[in-house]
Amino acid sequence: MRWSKTYIPTLRQNQSEAELISHQLLLRGGYIRKLAAGVYVYLPLMQRVIDKFASIVREEMNKAGALEITMSVLCPAELWQRSGRYLTVGPEQMRLKDRHQHEMVLCGTHEETVTNLIAGEVRSYRQLPLNLYQIQVKFRDEIRPRFGLMRGREFIMKDAYTFDASEESFAKSYQAMVDAYFTVFRRAGLDVLKVESDTGAMGGKAAHEFMLLVDTNAGEEKIAACANCDYAANVEKATFKDGATVHIDHDVKPMQPIDTPGAATIEEVTAFLKVDATRLVKTLLYVADGKPIAALIRGDRDLNETKLKNALGAIDLEMADAETVERLTGAPVGFAGPVGLREKAPLLVDPLAAALRNCIVGANQNEKHILNVNIDRDFKATKIVDLSKARAGDCCPRCGSAMVVKDGIEVGNTFMLGTKYSETLGAKFLDADGNEKPCIMGSYGIGVTRTPQAALEKYHDDKGIIWPRSIAPYLVEIVPISMASPQQVEAAERVYSMLTDAGIEVLLDDRDERPGVKFMDADLIGLPIRLTIGDKSLKDGKVELKARASDKVELVPIDDVVGAVRTLAGSLT
Ligand code: ATP
Ligand code: MG
């Protein structure tokens, strides 16, 4: 391809719409343009990157025995009503009515469509296992569609769905997909960590996420990982053994109200009373599906809202606003406590809070706390359940070693769905004994537009992108320093033909631009290899070969260019 014949609108200035380096580079490199929040146009270079990554995904899915299909994006709302997800997915789902006033949805995932497809078609265990996948556009009305392709409202996903007749068979299908995922990401130059995750609105039994760990600010997920064994989980899901040193009193003392003027937050109360935060219990008020609830956790811990949501089986969970807090406790925010609160709201108590003796709580009165409060004597828990968020230094639930917390980008995930969809949508088969059973299902996603952008969080420097070779739009950029030099143009054309004939993908910068501009653009768009053609080396019949990631320049005779490019490419990620 010649630069003059394609469309690469590079930009010199940083774009204010982009917070993340990867987003910035895609805009500046002329890869994408925004149409509306979370809605992008993929320009020619991006299209090639997406196609490259999609081919890797397709090859590995096919190898794993998955069959490619394409399902419609549009789906009757009725299927989502039957699975129950019309309610649980809520405003993230794009909905519309057709001209006959039928309610329709634009799918953000295809469990309903694929299960409905199988229902009534697959009747015998002999037709199973079955693995169907597609690479296709998805719609989700994300609350915060920032970060470019990382979180679009319209984006491309590879989604696969497995149907099995038995748990043993399902375990094999699941493992085959997990193995294929590691291969996909490795081929794209990405080292990913498989972590346990919450199943969320997807439902089902268990799930894993494939995380790209990053040092930049792009990690939307936190991962608790054991430094010793292979336990790793999304912090939303992670369990732990408490690593804090906590003093537990032996004697139970009488309750004692105390004035705490001006002290409402944990920091203020601990400073005022000169006690450790582990002696306090925080009472956090929430509204879950319209009803107030109170969550109690130890003063030094943070609440994990996903755990709370799961403990309640709630669809919608929000912190109570100041007005609700006042109505429930009779005091301003900061003084809520469990004593006497249970008539107003159920009390969910974290085990670390429940283990304390003589703890300090809010008194449900302005600027007052109560000392020596004890569970069971002074208040009763509706439920004792893990609500604490794991943090660095907590001990691994498996081996007890200290855990670290890392930032990651979720590039793919795998769900063990069980029979939730096959039961509600009727995907049943007859087993060898003639008994009717629901298929055991799995669902598996990879972000086809998110992953290449995520890769850029790793693969860049201060000048621009450095693509891993397998997903680069072209392998080589040829840069003749001056288009006014007939010798350079001739050599460039020759090298271009040699490489193209050898099946190597090349971009020739044939623009009549200053060399500085061409080099800056070459660094920005980030093709893995650059061939520079200038008068000096041409005198000896040579061109300059350089990897984007390195400053080392090699002078190569024109006749040897194909071999030299291949050798250099072989040494790159
Ligand atoms: P997240 O927690 O990041 O919202 P998710 O759990 O909703 O992701 P899935 O529904 O399992 O994701 O989708 C499968 C894959 O699709 C994800 O692993 C991710 O790579 C990609 N993906 C999900 N949402 C988006 C989005 N809004 N934009 C781009 N890619 C996305
Ligand atoms: Mg999501």
PDB file of N, CA, C and O in Angstrom, residues 365-390:
ATOM      1  N   GLN A 365     -27.211   9.363  66.345  1.00  0.00           N
ATOM      2  CA  GLN A 365     -27.464  10.707  66.856  1.00  0.00           C
ATOM      3  C   GLN A 365     -26.303  11.580  66.388  1.00  0.00           C
ATOM      4  O   GLN A 365     -25.160  11.112  66.323  1.00  0.00           O
ATOM      5  N   ASN A 366     -26.621  12.849  66.131  1.00  0.00           N
ATOM      6  CA  ASN A 366     -25.580  13.746  65.632  1.00  0.00           C
ATOM      7  C   ASN A 366     -24.415  13.847  66.626  1.00  0.00           C
ATOM      8  O   ASN A 366     -24.618  14.037  67.820  1.00  0.00           O
ATOM      9  N   GLU A 367     -23.185  13.662  66.114  1.00  0.00           N
ATOM     10  CA  GLU A 367     -21.957  13.822  66.893  1.00  0.00           C
ATOM     11  C   GLU A 367     -21.898  12.916  68.113  1.00  0.00           C
ATOM     12  O   GLU A 367     -21.360  13.297  69.154  1.00  0.00           O
ATOM     13  N   LYS A 368     -22.460  11.726  67.977  1.00  0.00           N
ATOM     14  CA  LYS A 368     -22.362  10.756  69.089  1.00  0.00           C
ATOM     15  C   LYS A 368     -22.002   9.372  68.548  1.00  0.00           C
ATOM     16  O   LYS A 368     -22.441   8.975  67.469  1.00  0.00           O
ATOM     17  N   HIS A 369     -21.205   8.661  69.333  1.00  0.00           N
ATOM     18  CA  HIS A 369     -20.883   7.262  69.060  1.00  0.00           C
ATOM     19  C   HIS A 369     -21.200   6.447  70.308  1.00  0.00           C
ATOM     20  O   HIS A 369     -21.518   7.008  71.367  1.00  0.00           O
ATOM     21  N   ILE A 370     -21.099   5.125  70.194  1.00  0.00           N
ATOM     22  CA  ILE A 370     -21.281   4.271  71.380  1.00  0.00           C
ATOM     23  C   ILE A 370     -20.061   3.352  71.497  1.00  0.00           C
ATOM     24  O   ILE A 370     -19.645   2.740  70.505  1.00  0.00           O
ATOM     25  N   LEU A 371     -19.502   3.285  72.691  1.00  0.00           N
ATOM     26  CA  LEU A 371     -18.376   2.377  72.957  1.00  0.00           C
ATOM     27  C   LEU A 371     -18.921   1.035  73.460  1.00  0.00           C
ATOM     28  O   LEU A 371     -20.023   0.969  73.991  1.00  0.00           O
ATOM     29  N   ASN A 372     -18.124   0.009  73.325  1.00  0.00           N
ATOM     30  CA  ASN A 372     -18.406  -1.317  73.893  1.00  0.00           C
ATOM     31  C   ASN A 372     -19.718  -1.931  73.399  1.00  0.00           C
ATOM     32  O   ASN A 372     -20.505  -2.456  74.179  1.00  0.00           O
ATOM     33  N   VAL A 373     -19.910  -1.836  72.098  1.00  0.00           N
ATOM     34  CA  VAL A 373     -21.093  -2.475  71.517  1.00  0.00           C
ATOM     35  C   VAL A 373     -20.733  -3.907  71.135  1.00  0.00           C
ATOM     36  O   VAL A 373     -19.627  -4.172  70.655  1.00  0.00           O
ATOM     37  N   ASN A 374     -21.657  -4.820  71.425  1.00  0.00           N
ATOM     38  CA  ASN A 374     -21.397  -6.237  71.144  1.00  0.00           C
ATOM     39  C   ASN A 374     -22.551  -6.854  70.375  1.00  0.00           C
ATOM     40  O   ASN A 374     -23.723  -6.674  70.740  1.00  0.00           O
ATOM     41  N   ILE A 375     -22.179  -7.556  69.314  1.00  0.00           N
ATOM     42  CA  ILE A 375     -23.178  -8.225  68.487  1.00  0.00           C
ATOM     43  C   ILE A 375     -23.916  -9.252  69.348  1.00  0.00           C
ATOM     44  O   ILE A 375     -23.362  -9.760  70.325  1.00  0.00           O
ATOM     45  N   ASP A 376     -25.149  -9.538  69.014  1.00  0.00           N
ATOM     46  CA  ASP A 376     -26.053 -10.448  69.747  1.00  0.00           C
ATOM     47  C   ASP A 376     -26.591  -9.824  71.033  1.00  0.00           C
ATOM     48  O   ASP A 376     -27.777  -9.846  71.268  1.00  0.00           O
ATOM     49  N   ARG A 377     -25.714  -9.191  71.843  1.00  0.00           N
ATOM     50  CA  ARG A 377     -26.237  -8.532  73.033  1.00  0.00           C
ATOM     51  C   ARG A 377     -26.931  -7.208  72.659  1.00  0.00           C
ATOM     52  O   ARG A 377     -28.051  -6.946  73.075  1.00  0.00           O
ATOM     53  N   ASP A 378     -26.260  -6.395  71.840  1.00  0.00           N
ATOM     54  CA  ASP A 378     -26.758  -5.037  71.586  1.00  0.00           C
ATOM     55  C   ASP A 378     -27.470  -4.880  70.245  1.00  0.00           C
ATOM     56  O   ASP A 378     -28.207  -3.935  70.034  1.00  0.00           O
ATOM     57  N   PHE A 379     -27.174  -5.762  69.344  1.00  0.00           N
ATOM     58  CA  PHE A 379     -27.912  -5.775  68.063  1.00  0.00           C
ATOM     59  C   PHE A 379     -27.781  -7.173  67.469  1.00  0.00           C
ATOM     60  O   PHE A 379     -26.874  -7.927  67.829  1.00  0.00           O
ATOM     61  N   LYS A 380     -28.721  -7.487  66.590  1.00  0.00           N
ATOM     62  CA  LYS A 380     -28.697  -8.818  65.966  1.00  0.00           C
ATOM     63  C   LYS A 380     -28.475  -8.667  64.459  1.00  0.00           C
ATOM     64  O   LYS A 380     -29.060  -7.773  63.832  1.00  0.00           O
ATOM     65  N   ALA A 381     -27.642  -9.544  63.930  1.00  0.00           N
ATOM     66  CA  ALA A 381     -27.408  -9.515  62.483  1.00  0.00           C
ATOM     67  C   ALA A 381     -28.552 -10.219  61.769  1.00  0.00           C
ATOM     68  O   ALA A 381     -29.032 -11.244  62.241  1.00  0.00           O
ATOM     69  N   THR A 382     -28.975  -9.665  60.640  1.00  0.00           N
ATOM     70  CA  THR A 382     -29.921 -10.381  59.780  1.00  0.00           C
ATOM     71  C   THR A 382     -29.173 -11.522  59.103  1.00  0.00           C
ATOM     72  O   THR A 382     -29.688 -12.608  58.913  1.00  0.00           O
ATOM     73  N   LYS A 383     -27.900 -11.240  58.759  1.00  0.00           N
ATOM     74  CA  LYS A 383     -27.093 -12.231  58.055  1.00  0.00           C
ATOM     75  C   LYS A 383     -25.627 -11.880  58.284  1.00  0.00           C
ATOM     76  O   LYS A 383     -25.264 -10.698  58.235  1.00  0.00           O
ATOM     77  N   ILE A 384     -24.802 -12.902  58.562  1.00  0.00           N
ATOM     78  CA  ILE A 384     -23.359 -12.652  58.628  1.00  0.00           C
ATOM     79  C   ILE A 384     -22.761 -13.185  57.327  1.00  0.00           C
ATOM     80  O   ILE A 384     -22.930 -14.359  56.996  1.00  0.00           O
ATOM     81  N   VAL A 385     -22.129 -12.300  56.588  1.00  0.00           N
ATOM     82  CA  VAL A 385     -21.673 -12.691  55.253  1.00  0.00           C
ATOM     83  C   VAL A 385     -20.472 -11.830  54.846  1.00  0.00           C
ATOM     84  O   VAL A 385     -20.389 -10.651  55.204  1.00  0.00           O
ATOM     85  N   ASP A 386     -19.539 -12.438  54.118  1.00  0.00           N
ATOM     86  CA  ASP A 386     -18.330 -11.740  53.682  1.00  0.00           C
ATOM     87  C   ASP A 386     -18.692 -10.547  52.784  1.00  0.00           C
ATOM     88  O   ASP A 386     -19.308 -10.715  51.739  1.00  0.00           O
ATOM     89  N   LEU A 387     -18.307  -9.353  53.230  1.00  0.00           N
ATOM     90  CA  LEU A 387     -18.609  -8.139  52.474  1.00  0.00           C
ATOM     91  C   LEU A 387     -17.361  -7.290  52.235  1.00  0.00           C
ATOM     92  O   LEU A 387     -17.435  -6.223  51.652  1.00  0.00           O
ATOM     93  N   SER A 388     -16.214  -7.777  52.715  1.00  0.00           N
ATOM     94  CA  SER A 388     -15.003  -6.945  52.654  1.00  0.00           C
ATOM     95  C   SER A 388     -14.273  -7.114  51.345  1.00  0.00           C
ATOM     96  O   SER A 388     -14.201  -8.202  50.790  1.00  0.00           O
ATOM     97  N   LYS A 389     -13.707  -6.023  50.910  1.00  0.00           N
ATOM     98  CA  LYS A 389     -12.917  -6.043  49.678  1.00  0.00           C
ATOM     99  C   LYS A 389     -11.491  -6.467  50.031  1.00  0.00           C
ATOM    100  O   LYS A 389     -10.898  -5.943  50.977  1.00  0.00           O
ATOM    101  N   ALA A 390     -10.968  -7.412  49.253  1.00  0.00           N
ATOM    102  CA  ALA A 390      -9.584  -7.852  49.482  1.00  0.00           C
ATOM    103  C   ALA A 390      -8.639  -6.701  49.160  1.00  0.00           C
ATOM    104  O   ALA A 390      -8.926  -5.864  48.308  1.00  0.00           O
TER     105      ALA A 390
END
